[in-house]
Amino acid sequence: GASRVIDYLYTLPEVNIDQIALTGHSRNGKQSLMAAAFDDRIKAVVSSSGGTGGESTFRWSDDRFTPGSFDRMIYGNPDWFCERLSWFIGREQKLPVDQNSLMALVAPRSLMMVSAITEYEGNPWGVEQSYQSVKEVYHFLHAESALAILLRHGRHQHARRDIERYIDFFDYSFNRYSIAPDN
């Protein structure tokens, strides 16, 4: 769907096609990552509170770290994922790829991972592990300044202050704002 919208945006003369950004929250956070990974016309993305299968890898999403564990995510939302993914429940270490691999596909374009530290199903530790992993790819591509992490205060929903930080990140990504995100 995002790619079809971008197709349309490309037909509008008032759109700067070099500054197309995307954000999503919760399930749409997962979808924004998928769209940005496979459509390089998206130059910047903010994935907010996507949780397990979003900014937090499946490998680091078990009951030790989050109530939104891998098995609960798969069983609770069977229409969100390929049915074969359930084979990896209890065998997450055997996954051939994980969400950090998906996020690495966004590089060297701008990516901000967002989660709330007090969110019930959030997993700030898992998001930090993803950030550290993806940071290596951004470093390799000399694009470290295009990667950001925001572990915000609050619950699952986001507030106006959070949206302002997302817009600041997009402005920074497009050289319209000089203050780098505070990682």
mmCIF file of C-alpha atoms in Angstrom:
data_model
loop_
_atom_site.group_PDB
_atom_site.id
_atom_site.type_symbol
_atom_site.label_atom_id
_atom_site.label_comp_id
_atom_site.label_asym_id
_atom_site.label_seq_id
_atom_site.Cartn_x
_atom_site.Cartn_y
_atom_site.Cartn_z
ATOM 1 C CA GLY A 1 0.000 0.000 0.000
ATOM 2 C CA ALA A 2 2.767 2.457 0.876
ATOM 3 C CA SER A 3 4.451 1.822 -2.466
ATOM 4 C CA ARG A 4 1.250 2.570 -4.352
ATOM 5 C CA VAL A 5 0.897 5.877 -2.479
ATOM 6 C CA ILE A 6 4.482 6.718 -3.394
ATOM 7 C CA ASP A 7 3.708 5.893 -7.041
ATOM 8 C CA TYR A 8 1.009 8.553 -6.847
ATOM 9 C CA LEU A 9 3.239 11.048 -5.020
ATOM 10 C CA TYR A 10 5.714 10.757 -7.874
ATOM 11 C CA THR A 11 3.063 12.169 -10.219
ATOM 12 C CA LEU A 12 2.622 15.363 -8.185
ATOM 13 C CA PRO A 13 4.904 18.259 -9.143
ATOM 14 C CA GLU A 14 4.794 19.762 -5.629
ATOM 15 C CA VAL A 15 6.279 16.627 -4.021
ATOM 16 C CA ASN A 16 10.016 16.458 -3.401
ATOM 17 C CA ILE A 17 10.595 12.792 -4.224
ATOM 18 C CA ASP A 18 13.988 12.895 -2.486
ATOM 19 C CA GLN A 19 12.283 13.584 0.854
ATOM 20 C CA ILE A 20 9.626 10.903 1.215
ATOM 21 C CA ALA A 21 9.327 9.678 4.786
ATOM 22 C CA LEU A 22 7.117 7.126 6.488
ATOM 23 C CA THR A 23 6.148 6.347 10.041
ATOM 24 C CA GLY A 24 3.925 3.794 11.690
ATOM 25 C CA HIS A 25 2.898 2.886 15.205
ATOM 26 C CA SER A 26 2.290 -0.564 16.724
ATOM 27 C CA ARG A 27 1.279 -2.949 13.925
ATOM 28 C CA ASN A 28 1.849 -0.132 11.454
ATOM 29 C CA GLY A 29 5.342 0.238 12.932
ATOM 30 C CA LYS A 30 6.046 -3.277 11.704
ATOM 31 C CA GLN A 31 4.558 -2.398 8.331
ATOM 32 C CA SER A 32 6.586 0.812 8.022
ATOM 33 C CA LEU A 33 9.788 -1.197 8.462
ATOM 34 C CA MET A 34 8.701 -3.663 5.798
ATOM 35 C CA ALA A 35 7.806 -0.880 3.375
ATOM 36 C CA ALA A 36 11.093 0.982 3.897
ATOM 37 C CA ALA A 37 13.157 -2.194 3.605
ATOM 38 C CA PHE A 38 11.745 -3.019 0.182
ATOM 39 C CA ASP A 39 11.026 0.413 -1.325
ATOM 40 C CA ASP A 40 14.139 2.568 -1.522
ATOM 41 C CA ARG A 41 12.067 5.593 -2.533
ATOM 42 C CA ILE A 42 11.319 5.888 1.203
ATOM 43 C CA LYS A 43 14.270 7.974 2.363
ATOM 44 C CA ALA A 44 13.479 8.020 6.096
ATOM 45 C CA VAL A 45 11.361 5.864 8.403
ATOM 46 C CA VAL A 46 10.327 5.989 12.049
ATOM 47 C CA SER A 47 9.029 2.710 13.420
ATOM 48 C CA SER A 48 7.199 3.323 16.682
ATOM 49 C CA SER A 49 6.328 0.644 19.242
ATOM 50 C CA GLY A 50 6.253 -2.199 16.748
ATOM 51 C CA GLY A 51 7.429 -4.501 19.525
ATOM 52 C CA THR A 52 8.082 -8.151 18.724
ATOM 53 C CA GLY A 53 8.416 -8.424 14.963
ATOM 54 C CA GLY A 54 9.038 -4.689 14.769
ATOM 55 C CA GLU A 55 12.032 -2.964 16.337
ATOM 56 C CA SER A 56 12.527 -5.891 18.706
ATOM 57 C CA THR A 57 13.900 -9.067 17.188
ATOM 58 C CA PHE A 58 12.113 -12.379 17.629
ATOM 59 C CA ARG A 59 15.237 -13.822 19.308
ATOM 60 C CA TRP A 60 15.116 -11.255 22.138
ATOM 61 C CA SER A 61 11.355 -11.380 22.652
ATOM 62 C CA ASP A 62 10.595 -13.996 25.249
ATOM 63 C CA ASP A 63 9.053 -13.872 28.707
ATOM 64 C CA ARG A 64 12.359 -12.784 30.271
ATOM 65 C CA PHE A 65 12.191 -9.486 28.404
ATOM 66 C CA THR A 66 8.575 -8.743 27.416
ATOM 67 C CA PRO A 67 5.005 -9.978 27.853
ATOM 68 C CA GLY A 68 4.784 -9.576 24.042
ATOM 69 C CA SER A 69 6.809 -12.738 23.570
ATOM 70 C CA PHE A 70 7.393 -14.476 20.246
ATOM 71 C CA ASP A 71 4.926 -17.299 20.906
ATOM 72 C CA ARG A 72 2.193 -14.939 22.142
ATOM 73 C CA MET A 73 2.701 -12.720 19.110
ATOM 74 C CA ILE A 74 2.446 -15.628 16.671
ATOM 75 C CA TYR A 75 -0.480 -17.392 18.365
ATOM 76 C CA GLY A 76 -2.319 -14.162 19.176
ATOM 77 C CA ASN A 77 -2.034 -12.702 15.667
ATOM 78 C CA PRO A 78 -1.893 -15.628 13.233
ATOM 79 C CA ASP A 79 -2.948 -13.420 10.317
ATOM 80 C CA TRP A 80 0.021 -11.063 10.776
ATOM 81 C CA PHE A 81 2.762 -13.566 9.980
ATOM 82 C CA CYS A 82 3.489 -16.512 7.722
ATOM 83 C CA GLU A 83 2.082 -19.677 9.330
ATOM 84 C CA ARG A 84 5.468 -21.424 9.026
ATOM 85 C CA LEU A 85 6.918 -18.941 11.520
ATOM 86 C CA SER A 86 5.221 -20.877 14.334
ATOM 87 C CA TRP A 87 7.708 -23.722 13.730
ATOM 88 C CA PHE A 88 10.388 -21.488 15.288
ATOM 89 C CA ILE A 89 8.583 -21.084 18.625
ATOM 90 C CA GLY A 90 11.082 -22.364 21.181
ATOM 91 C CA ARG A 91 13.698 -22.484 18.409
ATOM 92 C CA GLU A 92 14.092 -18.771 17.731
ATOM 93 C CA GLN A 93 17.882 -19.178 17.468
ATOM 94 C CA LYS A 94 17.294 -21.215 14.285
ATOM 95 C CA LEU A 95 15.595 -18.349 12.440
ATOM 96 C CA PRO A 96 17.618 -17.723 9.270
ATOM 97 C CA VAL A 97 16.976 -13.965 9.576
ATOM 98 C CA ASP A 98 15.414 -11.668 12.132
ATOM 99 C CA GLN A 99 14.095 -8.115 12.310
ATOM 100 C CA ASN A 100 17.586 -6.636 12.602
ATOM 101 C CA SER A 101 18.224 -8.037 9.100
ATOM 102 C CA LEU A 102 15.079 -6.309 7.840
ATOM 103 C CA MET A 103 16.139 -3.022 9.426
ATOM 104 C CA ALA A 104 19.603 -3.373 7.888
ATOM 105 C CA LEU A 105 17.933 -3.308 4.459
ATOM 106 C CA VAL A 106 16.901 0.286 5.162
ATOM 107 C CA ALA A 107 20.566 1.378 5.382
ATOM 108 C CA PRO A 108 21.995 3.790 4.453
ATOM 109 C CA ARG A 109 18.660 5.632 4.478
ATOM 110 C CA SER A 110 17.424 7.169 7.735
ATOM 111 C CA LEU A 111 15.883 4.907 10.381
ATOM 112 C CA MET A 112 14.652 5.717 13.873
ATOM 113 C CA MET A 113 13.579 2.891 16.197
ATOM 114 C CA VAL A 114 11.144 3.985 18.906
ATOM 115 C CA SER A 115 9.748 2.232 21.960
ATOM 116 C CA ALA A 116 8.451 3.289 25.357
ATOM 117 C CA ILE A 117 10.435 2.190 28.378
ATOM 118 C CA THR A 118 7.267 1.743 30.448
ATOM 119 C CA GLU A 119 5.148 0.159 27.726
ATOM 120 C CA TYR A 120 3.493 -3.064 28.858
ATOM 121 C CA GLU A 121 4.488 -5.089 25.799
ATOM 122 C CA GLY A 122 7.496 -2.982 24.987
ATOM 123 C CA ASN A 123 10.953 -4.432 25.082
ATOM 124 C CA PRO A 124 13.490 -1.606 25.367
ATOM 125 C CA TRP A 125 16.285 -4.112 25.948
ATOM 126 C CA GLY A 126 15.376 -5.976 22.738
ATOM 127 C CA VAL A 127 15.164 -2.702 20.787
ATOM 128 C CA GLU A 128 18.614 -1.776 22.107
ATOM 129 C CA GLN A 129 19.961 -5.136 20.878
ATOM 130 C CA SER A 130 18.478 -4.450 17.431
ATOM 131 C CA TYR A 131 19.981 -0.969 17.412
ATOM 132 C CA GLN A 132 23.451 -2.285 18.293
ATOM 133 C CA SER A 133 23.224 -4.894 15.535
ATOM 134 C CA VAL A 134 21.943 -2.539 12.822
ATOM 135 C CA LYS A 135 24.474 0.104 13.898
ATOM 136 C CA GLU A 136 27.235 -2.125 12.519
ATOM 137 C CA VAL A 137 25.687 -1.988 9.034
ATOM 138 C CA TYR A 138 25.260 1.788 9.200
ATOM 139 C CA HIS A 139 28.884 2.093 10.352
ATOM 140 C CA PHE A 140 30.061 -0.094 7.458
ATOM 141 C CA LEU A 141 28.165 2.167 5.025
ATOM 142 C CA HIS A 142 29.482 5.349 6.715
ATOM 143 C CA ALA A 143 25.914 6.376 7.554
ATOM 144 C CA GLU A 144 25.945 6.320 11.370
ATOM 145 C CA SER A 145 24.159 9.667 11.549
ATOM 146 C CA ALA A 146 21.179 8.187 9.677
ATOM 147 C CA LEU A 147 20.381 5.723 12.492
ATOM 148 C CA ALA A 148 18.631 6.718 15.698
ATOM 149 C CA ILE A 149 16.963 5.141 18.699
ATOM 150 C CA LEU A 150 14.379 6.787 20.931
ATOM 151 C CA LEU A 151 13.386 5.062 24.143
ATOM 152 C CA ARG A 152 10.633 7.434 25.210
ATOM 153 C CA HIS A 153 8.638 7.743 28.411
ATOM 154 C CA GLY A 154 5.003 6.748 28.402
ATOM 155 C CA ARG A 155 2.881 3.808 27.489
ATOM 156 C CA HIS A 156 1.980 2.246 24.142
ATOM 157 C CA GLN A 157 0.321 5.329 22.702
ATOM 158 C CA HIS A 158 2.525 8.209 21.725
ATOM 159 C CA ALA A 159 2.113 11.867 22.622
ATOM 160 C CA ARG A 160 2.482 15.115 20.729
ATOM 161 C CA ARG A 161 6.047 15.495 22.066
ATOM 162 C CA ASP A 162 6.924 12.154 20.439
ATOM 163 C CA ILE A 163 5.489 13.179 17.065
ATOM 164 C CA GLU A 164 7.536 16.382 17.284
ATOM 165 C CA ARG A 165 10.673 14.283 17.807
ATOM 166 C CA TYR A 166 9.768 12.172 14.750
ATOM 167 C CA ILE A 167 9.371 15.320 12.646
ATOM 168 C CA ASP A 168 12.691 16.639 14.016
ATOM 169 C CA PHE A 169 14.307 13.358 12.938
ATOM 170 C CA PHE A 170 12.863 13.678 9.432
ATOM 171 C CA ASP A 171 14.019 17.306 9.250
ATOM 172 C CA TYR A 172 17.503 16.252 10.420
ATOM 173 C CA SER A 173 17.529 13.435 7.841
ATOM 174 C CA PHE A 174 16.700 15.900 5.059
ATOM 175 C CA ASN A 175 19.203 18.547 6.259
ATOM 176 C CA ARG A 176 16.472 20.946 7.374
ATOM 177 C CA TYR A 177 17.433 20.726 11.064
ATOM 178 C CA SER A 178 20.926 20.723 12.487
ATOM 179 C CA ILE A 179 20.390 19.015 15.859
ATOM 180 C CA ALA A 180 21.123 15.287 15.714
ATOM 181 C CA PRO A 181 18.865 12.854 17.599
ATOM 182 C CA ASP A 182 20.034 12.058 21.117
ATOM 183 C CA ASN A 183 20.717 8.327 20.954
#
